[in-house]
């Protein structure tokens, strides 16, 4: 009976861990605004993203100048833009711009000036950087309060607040998954006859979860690529870089799960071996304690 109870708890632990790892990662990295901003800031240190944003900012400045009667040299503007995206302040401002885009998708908050249902990013705060302000100031060219760039083409499949349910229920799902996994793991150890073997079994649970996660990323890549095909212009490169950083972050979590699982297997095997030695000694010397946990 104890064996069946331990087996049931172990199965629940394995299933809970398979849910907890991706759900908690998604909550902390994508669904949560702070996590998404941190991801954006990390991606903004990538030179590919910096070059793409320099191109996009150049396009916006040249267009803004043309609308106000100025013929700007794109090469010179790009040099200013590239110097800006390469400085230490850019990741923070890029992260702030992505906070606004995140709110559009996860809360339905629409930036002022957005008269469509497109997913937009506001680059006006970036163009307010002192390096741009000096250049634009010499042209007597004032920036508008907002200057939005479409992240995706206009499509009914993407609407403001489309992912609001994830923002609402994601934190609860993450906490529930962690609690269920932790409680069932403790019950597995409590019910099992040999805690060493139970510990090793819990380690075994983590190994397929980590491996399955790696496989799931590969299987899901075509679907993600299909979603990225809806991005436009330089933003496609930006999206590619952010996706690569998100995958790298998830890979780190999955690798950590594999390492933790392997460590638990070794600890469990060691504990079981020591328990076996104690039992052998107890059998040889009946006067000693027979405790073998």
One Martini backbone bead per residue (centre of mass of N, CA, C, O) as a GRO file, in nm:
protein
  293
    1UNK     BB    1   0.057   0.063  -0.021
    2UNK     BB    2   0.301   0.254  -0.004
    3UNK     BB    3   0.389   0.216  -0.293
    4UNK     BB    4   0.133   0.331  -0.430
    5UNK     BB    5   0.146   0.608  -0.295
    6UNK     BB    6   0.428   0.684  -0.397
    7UNK     BB    7   0.363   0.656  -0.698
    8UNK     BB    8   0.143   0.869  -0.710
    9UNK     BB    9   0.317   1.108  -0.609
   10UNK     BB   10   0.528   1.085  -0.833
   11UNK     BB   11   0.338   1.140  -1.072
   12UNK     BB   12   0.247   1.419  -0.974
   13UNK     BB   13   0.525   1.545  -0.969
   14UNK     BB   14   0.593   1.510  -1.268
   15UNK     BB   15   0.352   1.668  -1.378
   16UNK     BB   16   0.401   1.930  -1.218
   17UNK     BB   17   0.685   1.989  -1.335
   18UNK     BB   18   0.599   2.005  -1.637
   19UNK     BB   19   0.433   2.267  -1.568
   20UNK     BB   20   0.610   2.458  -1.390
   21UNK     BB   21   0.850   2.537  -1.562
   22UNK     BB   22   0.706   2.690  -1.803
   23UNK     BB   23   0.512   2.868  -1.634
   24UNK     BB   24   0.719   3.020  -1.462
   25UNK     BB   25   0.887   3.126  -1.690
   26UNK     BB   26   0.663   3.284  -1.837
   27UNK     BB   27   0.587   3.469  -1.601
   28UNK     BB   28   0.887   3.593  -1.555
   29UNK     BB   29   0.948   3.663  -1.883
   30UNK     BB   30   0.656   3.740  -2.033
   31UNK     BB   31   0.397   3.814  -1.865
   32UNK     BB   32   0.568   3.981  -1.703
   33UNK     BB   33   0.668   4.299  -1.732
   34UNK     BB   34   0.950   4.293  -1.601
   35UNK     BB   35   1.055   4.044  -1.753
   36UNK     BB   36   1.019   4.159  -2.039
   37UNK     BB   37   1.203   4.403  -1.999
   38UNK     BB   38   1.456   4.236  -1.935
   39UNK     BB   39   1.462   4.092  -2.206
   40UNK     BB   40   1.488   4.347  -2.379
   41UNK     BB   41   1.752   4.450  -2.253
   42UNK     BB   42   1.919   4.204  -2.333
   43UNK     BB   43   1.868   4.223  -2.643
   44UNK     BB   44   1.986   4.526  -2.669
   45UNK     BB   45   2.295   4.404  -2.660
   46UNK     BB   46   2.253   4.326  -2.945
   47UNK     BB   47   2.378   4.412  -3.252
   48UNK     BB   48   2.138   4.339  -3.432
   49UNK     BB   49   1.932   4.514  -3.287
   50UNK     BB   50   2.082   4.781  -3.302
   51UNK     BB   51   2.085   4.799  -3.613
   52UNK     BB   52   1.779   4.784  -3.659
   53UNK     BB   53   1.707   5.035  -3.484
   54UNK     BB   54   1.879   5.234  -3.643
   55UNK     BB   55   1.721   5.204  -3.905
   56UNK     BB   56   1.442   5.282  -3.790
   57UNK     BB   57   1.518   5.562  -3.678
   58UNK     BB   58   1.607   5.676  -3.944
   59UNK     BB   59   1.339   5.655  -4.090
   60UNK     BB   60   1.179   5.836  -3.889
   61UNK     BB   61   1.351   6.094  -3.910
   62UNK     BB   62   1.338   6.141  -4.214
   63UNK     BB   63   1.028   6.154  -4.224
   64UNK     BB   64   0.996   6.385  -4.023
   65UNK     BB   65   1.159   6.590  -4.186
   66UNK     BB   66   0.988   6.583  -4.444
   67UNK     BB   67   0.722   6.683  -4.301
   68UNK     BB   68   0.908   6.963  -4.222
   69UNK     BB   69   1.113   7.037  -4.478
   70UNK     BB   70   1.350   6.818  -4.450
   71UNK     BB   71   1.669   6.710  -4.584
   72UNK     BB   72   1.805   6.425  -4.483
   73UNK     BB   73   2.089   6.240  -4.412
   74UNK     BB   74   2.091   5.906  -4.370
   75UNK     BB   75   2.386   5.854  -4.292
   76UNK     BB   76   2.407   6.056  -4.058
   77UNK     BB   77   2.168   5.953  -3.899
   78UNK     BB   78   2.274   5.666  -3.858
   79UNK     BB   79   2.520   5.742  -3.691
   80UNK     BB   80   2.356   5.850  -3.456
   81UNK     BB   81   2.183   5.596  -3.407
   82UNK     BB   82   2.420   5.396  -3.360
   83UNK     BB   83   2.537   5.544  -3.116
   84UNK     BB   84   2.286   5.508  -2.943
   85UNK     BB   85   2.242   5.188  -2.957
   86UNK     BB   86   2.552   5.156  -2.834
   87UNK     BB   87   2.473   5.257  -2.569
   88UNK     BB   88   2.393   5.222  -2.225
   89UNK     BB   89   2.088   5.351  -2.248
   90UNK     BB   90   1.924   5.177  -2.452
   91UNK     BB   91   1.807   4.926  -2.300
   92UNK     BB   92   1.616   5.091  -2.114
   93UNK     BB   93   1.446   5.228  -2.345
   94UNK     BB   94   1.363   4.967  -2.484
   95UNK     BB   95   1.216   4.848  -2.242
   96UNK     BB   96   1.003   5.075  -2.216
   97UNK     BB   97   0.877   5.032  -2.496
   98UNK     BB   98   0.794   4.730  -2.427
   99UNK     BB   99   0.594   4.789  -2.207
  100UNK     BB  100   0.382   4.914  -2.390
  101UNK     BB  101   0.345   4.665  -2.572
  102UNK     BB  102   0.265   4.474  -2.342
  103UNK     BB  103   0.006   4.622  -2.252
  104UNK     BB  104  -0.147   4.589  -2.514
  105UNK     BB  105  -0.162   4.266  -2.497
  106UNK     BB  106  -0.224   4.220  -2.164
  107UNK     BB  107  -0.444   4.487  -2.114
  108UNK     BB  108  -0.529   4.704  -2.361
  109UNK     BB  109  -0.338   4.934  -2.372
  110UNK     BB  110  -0.353   5.234  -2.561
  111UNK     BB  111  -0.172   5.435  -2.723
  112UNK     BB  112  -0.134   5.734  -2.807
  113UNK     BB  113  -0.212   5.747  -3.159
  114UNK     BB  114  -0.378   5.478  -3.179
  115UNK     BB  115  -0.612   5.406  -3.450
  116UNK     BB  116  -0.549   5.105  -3.431
  117UNK     BB  117  -0.490   4.738  -3.399
  118UNK     BB  118  -0.202   4.765  -3.379
  119UNK     BB  119   0.117   4.669  -3.293
  120UNK     BB  120   0.306   4.898  -3.099
  121UNK     BB  121   0.597   5.119  -3.094
  122UNK     BB  122   0.750   5.371  -2.901
  123UNK     BB  123   1.018   5.600  -3.019
  124UNK     BB  124   1.023   5.881  -2.883
  125UNK     BB  125   1.206   5.833  -2.631
  126UNK     BB  126   1.458   5.774  -2.803
  127UNK     BB  127   1.458   6.056  -2.960
  128UNK     BB  128   1.508   6.211  -2.672
  129UNK     BB  129   1.783   6.181  -2.678
  130UNK     BB  130   2.051   6.390  -2.663
  131UNK     BB  131   2.175   6.308  -2.942
  132UNK     BB  132   1.912   6.388  -3.092
  133UNK     BB  133   1.838   6.666  -2.979
  134UNK     BB  134   2.079   6.815  -3.099
  135UNK     BB  135   2.011   6.760  -3.395
  136UNK     BB  136   1.712   6.856  -3.398
  137UNK     BB  137   1.758   7.139  -3.278
  138UNK     BB  138   1.922   7.253  -3.528
  139UNK     BB  139   1.636   7.213  -3.703
  140UNK     BB  140   1.377   7.284  -3.555
  141UNK     BB  141   1.277   6.984  -3.450
  142UNK     BB  142   0.993   6.848  -3.324
  143UNK     BB  143   0.870   6.615  -3.123
  144UNK     BB  144   0.644   6.403  -3.072
  145UNK     BB  145   0.502   6.243  -2.810
  146UNK     BB  146   0.446   6.026  -3.039
  147UNK     BB  147   0.613   5.732  -3.219
  148UNK     BB  148   0.485   5.487  -3.406
  149UNK     BB  149   0.555   5.132  -3.462
  150UNK     BB  150   0.496   4.856  -3.624
  151UNK     BB  151   0.512   4.517  -3.539
  152UNK     BB  152   0.249   4.448  -3.698
  153UNK     BB  153   0.020   4.361  -3.886
  154UNK     BB  154  -0.300   4.403  -3.962
  155UNK     BB  155  -0.497   4.188  -3.742
  156UNK     BB  156  -0.755   4.006  -3.592
  157UNK     BB  157  -0.555   3.817  -3.416
  158UNK     BB  158  -0.463   4.110  -3.310
  159UNK     BB  159  -0.550   4.243  -2.994
  160UNK     BB  160  -0.624   4.423  -2.748
  161UNK     BB  161  -0.589   4.203  -2.481
  162UNK     BB  162  -0.550   3.904  -2.582
  163UNK     BB  163  -0.360   3.822  -2.303
  164UNK     BB  164  -0.518   3.878  -2.034
  165UNK     BB  165  -0.561   3.593  -1.907
  166UNK     BB  166  -0.260   3.550  -1.847
  167UNK     BB  167  -0.228   3.793  -1.652
  168UNK     BB  168  -0.446   3.688  -1.449
  169UNK     BB  169  -0.370   3.356  -1.425
  170UNK     BB  170  -0.062   3.306  -1.425
  171UNK     BB  171   0.021   3.341  -1.125
  172UNK     BB  172  -0.168   3.117  -1.017
  173UNK     BB  173  -0.053   2.883  -1.186
  174UNK     BB  174   0.236   2.897  -1.079
  175UNK     BB  175   0.176   2.853  -0.779
  176UNK     BB  176   0.018   2.587  -0.805
  177UNK     BB  177   0.243   2.419  -0.941
  178UNK     BB  178   0.451   2.446  -0.713
  179UNK     BB  179   0.285   2.337  -0.476
  180UNK     BB  180   0.213   2.060  -0.592
  181UNK     BB  181   0.503   1.964  -0.637
  182UNK     BB  182   0.612   1.996  -0.347
  183UNK     BB  183   0.403   1.826  -0.191
  184UNK     BB  184   0.436   1.560  -0.355
  185UNK     BB  185   0.736   1.527  -0.293
  186UNK     BB  186   0.712   1.508   0.016
  187UNK     BB  187   0.516   1.264   0.013
  188UNK     BB  188   0.705   1.070  -0.123
  189UNK     BB  189   0.914   1.070   0.109
  190UNK     BB  190   0.714   0.992   0.341
  191UNK     BB  191   0.598   0.714   0.217
  192UNK     BB  192   0.845   0.587   0.156
  193UNK     BB  193   1.063   0.341   0.253
  194UNK     BB  194   1.292   0.477   0.069
  195UNK     BB  195   1.440   0.784   0.051
  196UNK     BB  196   1.662   0.738  -0.148
  197UNK     BB  197   1.485   0.628  -0.380
  198UNK     BB  198   1.291   0.868  -0.387
  199UNK     BB  199   1.500   1.079  -0.461
  200UNK     BB  200   1.583   0.947  -0.727
  201UNK     BB  201   1.299   0.955  -0.853
  202UNK     BB  202   1.281   1.265  -0.857
  203UNK     BB  203   1.517   1.296  -1.049
  204UNK     BB  204   1.388   1.139  -1.282
  205UNK     BB  205   1.158   1.343  -1.331
  206UNK     BB  206   1.344   1.578  -1.441
  207UNK     BB  207   1.468   1.460  -1.699
  208UNK     BB  208   1.218   1.446  -1.897
  209UNK     BB  209   1.138   1.741  -1.865
  210UNK     BB  210   1.392   1.868  -1.987
  211UNK     BB  211   1.392   1.710  -2.256
  212UNK     BB  212   1.103   1.787  -2.348
  213UNK     BB  213   1.155   2.089  -2.362
  214UNK     BB  214   1.359   2.087  -2.590
  215UNK     BB  215   1.171   1.947  -2.795
  216UNK     BB  216   0.938   2.159  -2.789
  217UNK     BB  217   1.096   2.389  -2.911
  218UNK     BB  218   1.144   2.257  -3.187
  219UNK     BB  219   0.842   2.208  -3.255
  220UNK     BB  220   0.754   2.525  -3.211
  221UNK     BB  221   0.918   2.699  -3.419
  222UNK     BB  222   0.727   2.713  -3.671
  223UNK     BB  223   0.502   2.874  -3.520
  224UNK     BB  224   0.677   3.118  -3.451
  225UNK     BB  225   0.756   3.192  -3.739
  226UNK     BB  226   0.469   3.253  -3.829
  227UNK     BB  227   0.435   3.493  -3.634
  228UNK     BB  228   0.685   3.660  -3.741
  229UNK     BB  229   0.563   3.712  -4.034
  230UNK     BB  230   0.392   3.968  -3.909
  231UNK     BB  231   0.624   4.128  -3.923
  232UNK     BB  232   0.808   4.440  -3.983
  233UNK     BB  233   1.090   4.492  -4.106
  234UNK     BB  234   1.311   4.558  -3.858
  235UNK     BB  235   1.127   4.409  -3.649
  236UNK     BB  236   1.204   4.123  -3.728
  237UNK     BB  237   1.487   4.130  -3.611
  238UNK     BB  238   1.403   4.200  -3.326
  239UNK     BB  239   1.227   3.946  -3.284
  240UNK     BB  240   1.449   3.738  -3.328
  241UNK     BB  241   1.628   3.824  -3.090
  242UNK     BB  242   1.418   3.792  -2.864
  243UNK     BB  243   1.367   3.494  -2.916
  244UNK     BB  244   1.656   3.397  -2.866
  245UNK     BB  245   1.660   3.493  -2.567
  246UNK     BB  246   1.418   3.327  -2.472
  247UNK     BB  247   1.534   3.049  -2.543
  248UNK     BB  248   1.787   3.073  -2.368
  249UNK     BB  249   1.634   3.098  -2.102
  250UNK     BB  250   1.482   2.826  -2.121
  251UNK     BB  251   1.732   2.649  -2.150
  252UNK     BB  252   1.840   2.714  -1.871
  253UNK     BB  253   1.607   2.591  -1.712
  254UNK     BB  254   1.628   2.303  -1.835
  255UNK     BB  255   1.918   2.252  -1.754
  256UNK     BB  256   1.868   2.284  -1.452
  257UNK     BB  257   1.673   2.045  -1.434
  258UNK     BB  258   1.876   1.829  -1.521
  259UNK     BB  259   2.086   1.879  -1.301
  260UNK     BB  260   1.900   1.838  -1.060
  261UNK     BB  261   1.820   1.550  -1.134
  262UNK     BB  262   2.105   1.428  -1.128
  263UNK     BB  263   2.164   1.504  -0.834
  264UNK     BB  264   1.931   1.340  -0.704
  265UNK     BB  265   2.019   1.065  -0.803
  266UNK     BB  266   2.292   1.063  -0.657
  267UNK     BB  267   2.185   1.111  -0.371
  268UNK     BB  268   1.992   0.870  -0.363
  269UNK     BB  269   2.204   0.651  -0.416
  270UNK     BB  270   2.377   0.717  -0.171
  271UNK     BB  271   2.156   0.683   0.046
  272UNK     BB  272   2.088   0.388  -0.025
  273UNK     BB  273   2.373   0.273   0.022
  274UNK     BB  274   2.396   0.356   0.321
  275UNK     BB  275   2.145   0.203   0.410
  276UNK     BB  276   2.255  -0.077   0.333
  277UNK     BB  277   2.497  -0.075   0.525
  278UNK     BB  278   2.336  -0.044   0.789
  279UNK     BB  279   2.172  -0.305   0.756
  280UNK     BB  280   2.412  -0.497   0.749
  281UNK     BB  281   2.519  -0.420   1.030
  282UNK     BB  282   2.260  -0.492   1.184
  283UNK     BB  283   2.264  -0.795   1.103
  284UNK     BB  284   2.550  -0.850   1.233
  285UNK     BB  285   2.448  -0.637   1.478
  286UNK     BB  286   2.169  -0.661   1.664
  287UNK     BB  287   2.225  -0.413   1.873
  288UNK     BB  288   2.167  -0.227   1.657
  289UNK     BB  289   2.021  -0.008   1.474
  290UNK     BB  290   1.746  -0.029   1.211
  291UNK     BB  291   1.765   0.229   1.087
  292UNK     BB  292   1.682   0.321   0.715
  293UNK     BB  293   1.656   0.625   0.582
   0.00000   0.00000   0.00000
